[in-house]
mmCIF file of N, CA and C in Angstrom:
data_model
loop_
_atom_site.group_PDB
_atom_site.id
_atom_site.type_symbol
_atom_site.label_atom_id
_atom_site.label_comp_id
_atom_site.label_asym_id
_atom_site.label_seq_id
_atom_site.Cartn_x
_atom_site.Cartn_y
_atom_site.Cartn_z
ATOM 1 N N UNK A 1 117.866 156.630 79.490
ATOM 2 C CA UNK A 1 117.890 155.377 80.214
ATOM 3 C C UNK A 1 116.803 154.453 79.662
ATOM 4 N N UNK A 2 116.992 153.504 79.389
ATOM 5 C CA UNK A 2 116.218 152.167 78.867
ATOM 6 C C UNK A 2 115.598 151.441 79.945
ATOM 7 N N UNK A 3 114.059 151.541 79.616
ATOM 8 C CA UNK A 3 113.371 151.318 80.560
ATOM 9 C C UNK A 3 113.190 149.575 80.865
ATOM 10 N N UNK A 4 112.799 148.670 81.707
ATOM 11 C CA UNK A 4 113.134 147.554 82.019
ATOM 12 C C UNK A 4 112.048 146.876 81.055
ATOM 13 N N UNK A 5 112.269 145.767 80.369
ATOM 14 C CA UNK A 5 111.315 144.618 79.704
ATOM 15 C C UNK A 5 110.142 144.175 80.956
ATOM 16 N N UNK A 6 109.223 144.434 80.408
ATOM 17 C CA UNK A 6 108.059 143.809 81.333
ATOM 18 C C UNK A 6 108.130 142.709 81.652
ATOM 19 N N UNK A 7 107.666 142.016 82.725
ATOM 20 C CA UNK A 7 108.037 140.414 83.108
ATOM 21 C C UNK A 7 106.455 139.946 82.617
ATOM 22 N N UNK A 8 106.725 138.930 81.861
ATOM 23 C CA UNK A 8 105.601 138.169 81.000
ATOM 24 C C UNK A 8 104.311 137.705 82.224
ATOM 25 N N UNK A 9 103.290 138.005 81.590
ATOM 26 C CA UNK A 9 102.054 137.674 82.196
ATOM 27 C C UNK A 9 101.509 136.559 81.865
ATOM 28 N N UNK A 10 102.259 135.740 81.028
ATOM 29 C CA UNK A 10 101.889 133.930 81.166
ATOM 30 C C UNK A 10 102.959 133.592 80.922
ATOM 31 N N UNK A 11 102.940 131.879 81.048
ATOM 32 C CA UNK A 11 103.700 130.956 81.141
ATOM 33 C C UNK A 11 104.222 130.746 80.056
ATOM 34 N N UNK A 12 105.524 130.744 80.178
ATOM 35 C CA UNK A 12 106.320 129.742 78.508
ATOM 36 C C UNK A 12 105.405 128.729 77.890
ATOM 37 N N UNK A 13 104.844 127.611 77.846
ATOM 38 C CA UNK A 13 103.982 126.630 78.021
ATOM 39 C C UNK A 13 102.446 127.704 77.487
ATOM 40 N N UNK A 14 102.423 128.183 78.237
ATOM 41 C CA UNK A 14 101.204 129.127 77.586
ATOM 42 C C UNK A 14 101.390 129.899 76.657
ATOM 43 N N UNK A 15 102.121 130.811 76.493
ATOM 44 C CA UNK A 15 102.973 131.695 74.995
ATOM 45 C C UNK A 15 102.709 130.818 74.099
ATOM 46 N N UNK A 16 103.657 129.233 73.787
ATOM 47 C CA UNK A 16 104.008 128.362 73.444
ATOM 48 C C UNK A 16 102.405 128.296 72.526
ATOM 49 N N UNK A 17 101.292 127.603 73.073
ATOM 50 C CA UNK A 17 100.302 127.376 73.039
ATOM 51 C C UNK A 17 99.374 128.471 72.113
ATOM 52 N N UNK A 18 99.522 129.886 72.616
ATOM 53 C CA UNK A 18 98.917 130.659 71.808
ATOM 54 C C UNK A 18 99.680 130.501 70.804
ATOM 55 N N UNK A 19 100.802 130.729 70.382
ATOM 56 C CA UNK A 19 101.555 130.703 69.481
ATOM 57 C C UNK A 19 101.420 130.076 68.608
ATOM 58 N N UNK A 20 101.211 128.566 68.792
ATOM 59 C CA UNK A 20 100.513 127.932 67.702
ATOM 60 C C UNK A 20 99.248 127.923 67.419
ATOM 61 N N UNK A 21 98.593 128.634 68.384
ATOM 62 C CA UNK A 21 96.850 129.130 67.754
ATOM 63 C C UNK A 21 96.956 130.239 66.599
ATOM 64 N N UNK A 22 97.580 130.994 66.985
ATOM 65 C CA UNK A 22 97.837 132.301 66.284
ATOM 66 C C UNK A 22 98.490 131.656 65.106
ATOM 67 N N UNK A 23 99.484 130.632 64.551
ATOM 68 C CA UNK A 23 100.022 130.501 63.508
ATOM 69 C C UNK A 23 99.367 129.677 62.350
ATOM 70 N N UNK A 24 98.030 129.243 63.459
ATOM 71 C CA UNK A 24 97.168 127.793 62.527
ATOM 72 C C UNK A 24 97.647 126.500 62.619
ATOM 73 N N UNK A 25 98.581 126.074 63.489
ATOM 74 C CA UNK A 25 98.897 124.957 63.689
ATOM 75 C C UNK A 25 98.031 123.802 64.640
ATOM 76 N N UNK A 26 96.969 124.787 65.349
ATOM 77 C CA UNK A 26 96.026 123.415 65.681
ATOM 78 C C UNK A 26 95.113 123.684 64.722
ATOM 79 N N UNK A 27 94.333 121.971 64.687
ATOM 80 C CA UNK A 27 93.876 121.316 64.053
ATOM 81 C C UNK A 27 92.456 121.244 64.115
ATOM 82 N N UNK A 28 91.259 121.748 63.639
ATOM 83 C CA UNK A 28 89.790 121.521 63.876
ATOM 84 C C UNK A 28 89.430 120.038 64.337
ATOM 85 N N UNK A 29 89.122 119.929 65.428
ATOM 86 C CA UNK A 29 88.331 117.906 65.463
ATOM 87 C C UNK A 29 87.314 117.811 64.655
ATOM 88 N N UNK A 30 86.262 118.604 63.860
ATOM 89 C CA UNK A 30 85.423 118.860 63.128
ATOM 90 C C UNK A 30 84.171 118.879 64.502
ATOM 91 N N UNK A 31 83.186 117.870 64.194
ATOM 92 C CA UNK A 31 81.985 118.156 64.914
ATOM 93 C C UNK A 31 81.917 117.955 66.249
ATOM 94 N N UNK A 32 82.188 118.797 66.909
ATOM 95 C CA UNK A 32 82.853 118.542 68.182
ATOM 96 C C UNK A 32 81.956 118.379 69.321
ATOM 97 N N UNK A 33 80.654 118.223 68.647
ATOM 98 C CA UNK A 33 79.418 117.232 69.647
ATOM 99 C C UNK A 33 79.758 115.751 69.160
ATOM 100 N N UNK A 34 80.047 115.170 68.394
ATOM 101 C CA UNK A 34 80.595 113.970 67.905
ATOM 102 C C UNK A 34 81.854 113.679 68.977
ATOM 103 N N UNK A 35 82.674 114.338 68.994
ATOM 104 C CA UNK A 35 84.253 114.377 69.532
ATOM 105 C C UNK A 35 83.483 113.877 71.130
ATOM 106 N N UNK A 36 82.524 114.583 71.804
ATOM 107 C CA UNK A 36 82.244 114.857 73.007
ATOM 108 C C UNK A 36 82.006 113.656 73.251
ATOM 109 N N UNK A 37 80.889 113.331 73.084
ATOM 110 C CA UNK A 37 79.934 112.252 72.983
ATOM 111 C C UNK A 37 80.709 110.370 72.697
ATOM 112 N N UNK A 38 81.838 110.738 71.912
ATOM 113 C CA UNK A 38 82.666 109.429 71.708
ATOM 114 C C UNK A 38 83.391 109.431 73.214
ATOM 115 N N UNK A 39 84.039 110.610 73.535
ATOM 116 C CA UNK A 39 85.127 110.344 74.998
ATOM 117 C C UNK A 39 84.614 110.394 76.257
ATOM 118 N N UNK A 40 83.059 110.891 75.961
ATOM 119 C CA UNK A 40 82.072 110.654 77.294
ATOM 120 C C UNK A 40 81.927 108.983 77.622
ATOM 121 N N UNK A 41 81.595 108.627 76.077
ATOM 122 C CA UNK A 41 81.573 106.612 76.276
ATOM 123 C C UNK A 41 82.183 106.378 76.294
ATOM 124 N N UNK A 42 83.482 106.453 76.180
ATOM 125 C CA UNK A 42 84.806 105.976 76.340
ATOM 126 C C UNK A 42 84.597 105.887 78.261
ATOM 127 N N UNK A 43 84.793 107.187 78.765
ATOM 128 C CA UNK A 43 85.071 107.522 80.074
ATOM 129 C C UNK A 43 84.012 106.645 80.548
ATOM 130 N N UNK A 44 82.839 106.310 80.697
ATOM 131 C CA UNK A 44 81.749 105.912 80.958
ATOM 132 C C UNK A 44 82.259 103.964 81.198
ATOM 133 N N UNK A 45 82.994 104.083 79.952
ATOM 134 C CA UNK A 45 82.933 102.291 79.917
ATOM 135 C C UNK A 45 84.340 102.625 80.451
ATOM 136 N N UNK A 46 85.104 102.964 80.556
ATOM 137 C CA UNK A 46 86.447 102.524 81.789
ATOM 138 C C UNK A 46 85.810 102.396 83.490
ATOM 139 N N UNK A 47 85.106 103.627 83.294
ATOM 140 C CA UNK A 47 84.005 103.751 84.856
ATOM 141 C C UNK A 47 83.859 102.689 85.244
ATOM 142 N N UNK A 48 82.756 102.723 84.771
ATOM 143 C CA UNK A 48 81.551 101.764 84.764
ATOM 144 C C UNK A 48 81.905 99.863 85.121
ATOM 145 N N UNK A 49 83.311 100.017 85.113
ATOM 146 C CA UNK A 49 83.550 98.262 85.245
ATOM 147 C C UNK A 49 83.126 97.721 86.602
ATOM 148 N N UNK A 50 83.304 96.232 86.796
ATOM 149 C CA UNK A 50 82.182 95.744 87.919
ATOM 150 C C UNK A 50 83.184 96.209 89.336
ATOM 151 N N UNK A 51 83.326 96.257 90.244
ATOM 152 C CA UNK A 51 84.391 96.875 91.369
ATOM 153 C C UNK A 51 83.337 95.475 92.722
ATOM 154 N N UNK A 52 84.581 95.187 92.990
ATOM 155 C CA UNK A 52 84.840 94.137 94.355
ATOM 156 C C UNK A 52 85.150 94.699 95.239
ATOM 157 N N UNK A 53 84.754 94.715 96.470
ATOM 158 C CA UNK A 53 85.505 94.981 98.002
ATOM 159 C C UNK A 53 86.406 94.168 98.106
ATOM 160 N N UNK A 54 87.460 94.491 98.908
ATOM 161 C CA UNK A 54 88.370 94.300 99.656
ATOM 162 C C UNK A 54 88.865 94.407 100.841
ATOM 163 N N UNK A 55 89.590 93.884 101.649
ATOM 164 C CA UNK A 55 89.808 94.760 103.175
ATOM 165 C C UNK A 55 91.883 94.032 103.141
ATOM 166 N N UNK A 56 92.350 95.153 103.439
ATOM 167 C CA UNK A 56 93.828 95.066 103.457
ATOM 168 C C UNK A 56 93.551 95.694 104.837
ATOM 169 N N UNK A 57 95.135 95.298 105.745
ATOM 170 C CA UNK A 57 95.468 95.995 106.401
ATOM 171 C C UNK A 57 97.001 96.706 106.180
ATOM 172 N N UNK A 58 97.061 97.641 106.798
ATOM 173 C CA UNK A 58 97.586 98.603 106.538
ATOM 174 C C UNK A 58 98.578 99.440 107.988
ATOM 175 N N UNK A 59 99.615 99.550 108.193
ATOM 176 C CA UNK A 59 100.429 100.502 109.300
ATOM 177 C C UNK A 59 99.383 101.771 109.090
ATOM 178 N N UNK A 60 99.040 102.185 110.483
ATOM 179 C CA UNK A 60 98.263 103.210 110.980
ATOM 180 C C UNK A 60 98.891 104.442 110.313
ATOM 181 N N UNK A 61 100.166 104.775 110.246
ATOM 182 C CA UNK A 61 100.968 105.999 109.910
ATOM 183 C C UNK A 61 100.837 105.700 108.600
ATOM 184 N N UNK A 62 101.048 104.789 107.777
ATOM 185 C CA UNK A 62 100.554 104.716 106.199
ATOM 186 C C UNK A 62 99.143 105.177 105.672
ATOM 187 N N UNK A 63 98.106 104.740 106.736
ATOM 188 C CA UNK A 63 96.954 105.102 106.611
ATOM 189 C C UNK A 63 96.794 106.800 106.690
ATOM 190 N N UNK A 64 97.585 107.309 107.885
ATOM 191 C CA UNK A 64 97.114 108.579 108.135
ATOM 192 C C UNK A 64 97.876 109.683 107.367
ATOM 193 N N UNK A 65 98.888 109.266 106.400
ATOM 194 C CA UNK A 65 99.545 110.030 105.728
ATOM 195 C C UNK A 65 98.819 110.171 104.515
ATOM 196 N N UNK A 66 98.071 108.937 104.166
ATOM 197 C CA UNK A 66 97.523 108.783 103.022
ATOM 198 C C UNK A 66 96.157 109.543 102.929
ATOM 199 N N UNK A 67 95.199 109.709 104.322
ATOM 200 C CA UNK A 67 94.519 110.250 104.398
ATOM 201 C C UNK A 67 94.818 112.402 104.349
ATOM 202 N N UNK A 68 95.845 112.262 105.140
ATOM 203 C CA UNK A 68 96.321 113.918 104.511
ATOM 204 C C UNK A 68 96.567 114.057 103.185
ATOM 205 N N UNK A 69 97.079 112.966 102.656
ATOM 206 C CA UNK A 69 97.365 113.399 101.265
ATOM 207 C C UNK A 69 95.793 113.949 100.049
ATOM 208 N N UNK A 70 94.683 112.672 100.268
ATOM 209 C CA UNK A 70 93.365 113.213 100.092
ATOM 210 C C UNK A 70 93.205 114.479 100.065
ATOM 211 N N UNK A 71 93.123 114.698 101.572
ATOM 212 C CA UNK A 71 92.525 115.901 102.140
ATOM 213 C C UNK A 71 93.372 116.799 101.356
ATOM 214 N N UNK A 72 94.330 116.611 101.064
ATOM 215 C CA UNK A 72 94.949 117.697 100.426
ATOM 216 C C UNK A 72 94.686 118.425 99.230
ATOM 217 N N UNK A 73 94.458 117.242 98.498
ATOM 218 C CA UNK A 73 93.527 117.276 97.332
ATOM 219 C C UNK A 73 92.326 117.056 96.723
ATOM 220 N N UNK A 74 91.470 117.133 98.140
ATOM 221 C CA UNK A 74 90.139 117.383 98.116
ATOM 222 C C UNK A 74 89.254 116.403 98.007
ATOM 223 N N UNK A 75 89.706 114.914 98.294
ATOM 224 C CA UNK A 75 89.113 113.739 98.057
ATOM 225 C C UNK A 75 88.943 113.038 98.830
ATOM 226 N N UNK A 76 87.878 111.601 99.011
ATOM 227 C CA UNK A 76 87.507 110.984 99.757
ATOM 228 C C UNK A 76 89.446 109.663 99.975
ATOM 229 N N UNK A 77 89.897 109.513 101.208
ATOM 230 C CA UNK A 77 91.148 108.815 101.340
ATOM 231 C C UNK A 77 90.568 107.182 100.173
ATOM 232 N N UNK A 78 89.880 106.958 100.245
ATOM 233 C CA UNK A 78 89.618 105.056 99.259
ATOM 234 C C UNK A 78 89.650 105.685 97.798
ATOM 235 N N UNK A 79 89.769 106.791 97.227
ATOM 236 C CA UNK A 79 89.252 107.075 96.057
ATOM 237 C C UNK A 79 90.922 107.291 96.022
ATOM 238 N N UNK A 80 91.361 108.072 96.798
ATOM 239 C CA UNK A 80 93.348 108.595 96.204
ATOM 240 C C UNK A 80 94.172 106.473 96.295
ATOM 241 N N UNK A 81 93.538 105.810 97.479
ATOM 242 C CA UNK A 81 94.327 104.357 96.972
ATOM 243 C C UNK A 81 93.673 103.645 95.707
ATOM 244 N N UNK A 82 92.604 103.911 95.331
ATOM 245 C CA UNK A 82 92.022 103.464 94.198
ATOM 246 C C UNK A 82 92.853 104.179 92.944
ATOM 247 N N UNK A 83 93.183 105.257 93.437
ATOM 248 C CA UNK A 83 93.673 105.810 92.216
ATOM 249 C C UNK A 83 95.012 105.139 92.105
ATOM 250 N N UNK A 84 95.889 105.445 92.972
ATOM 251 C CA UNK A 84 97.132 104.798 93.122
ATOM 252 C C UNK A 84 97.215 103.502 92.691
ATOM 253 N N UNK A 85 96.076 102.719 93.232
ATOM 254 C CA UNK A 85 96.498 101.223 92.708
ATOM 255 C C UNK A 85 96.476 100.296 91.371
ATOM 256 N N UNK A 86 95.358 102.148 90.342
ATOM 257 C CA UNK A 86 94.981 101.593 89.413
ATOM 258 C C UNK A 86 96.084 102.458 88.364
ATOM 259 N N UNK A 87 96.950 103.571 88.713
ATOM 260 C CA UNK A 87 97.995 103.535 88.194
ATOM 261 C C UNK A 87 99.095 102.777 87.894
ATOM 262 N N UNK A 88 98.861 102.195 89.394
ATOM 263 C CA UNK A 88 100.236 101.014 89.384
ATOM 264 C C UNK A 88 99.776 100.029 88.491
ATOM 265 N N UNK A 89 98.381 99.407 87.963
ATOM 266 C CA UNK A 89 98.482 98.192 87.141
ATOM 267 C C UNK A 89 98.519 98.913 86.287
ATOM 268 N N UNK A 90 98.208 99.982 86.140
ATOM 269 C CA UNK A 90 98.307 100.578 84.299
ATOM 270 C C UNK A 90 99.553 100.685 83.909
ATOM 271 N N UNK A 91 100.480 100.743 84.694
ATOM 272 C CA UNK A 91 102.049 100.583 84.387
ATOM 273 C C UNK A 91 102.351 99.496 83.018
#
């Protein structure tokens, strides 16, 4: 009797990934305190721009859904509409 194939201990997506480590298909960035240090200032100057208050109002049940949604993911509720709103102009 033929015993059953083991069920894989990572993800397709992950296989995938080693797979091209293992074959040499990624690529060295070379000095990768250089690499760091460029996408830290990068991140730094998107940050860093000047930020205005505002006051919207808002349906109470919009508010309080939005606030579970945070909480859900571990964040202050003005930081998940900040995020949202700055997706929507990045559109």
């Amino acid at each position: 009797m033929k015993r059953p194939e083991p069920k894989p201990i990572i993800s397709d997506d992950e296989r995938e990934d080693y797979e091209a480590s293992e074959n040499g298909e990624w690529v060295s960035v070379g000095d990768i305190e250089t690499q760091r240090a460029f996408w830290v200032d990068m991140a730094r100057a998107t940050l860093d721009g000047k930020r205005r208050r505002i006051s919207i109002a808002i349906p109470e049940r919009d508010l309080a859904r939005l606030k579970t949604r945070a909480a859900e993911k571990g964040m202050p509720y003005q930081t998940l509409i900040n995020s949202i709103l700055h997706e929507y102009v990045e559109r």
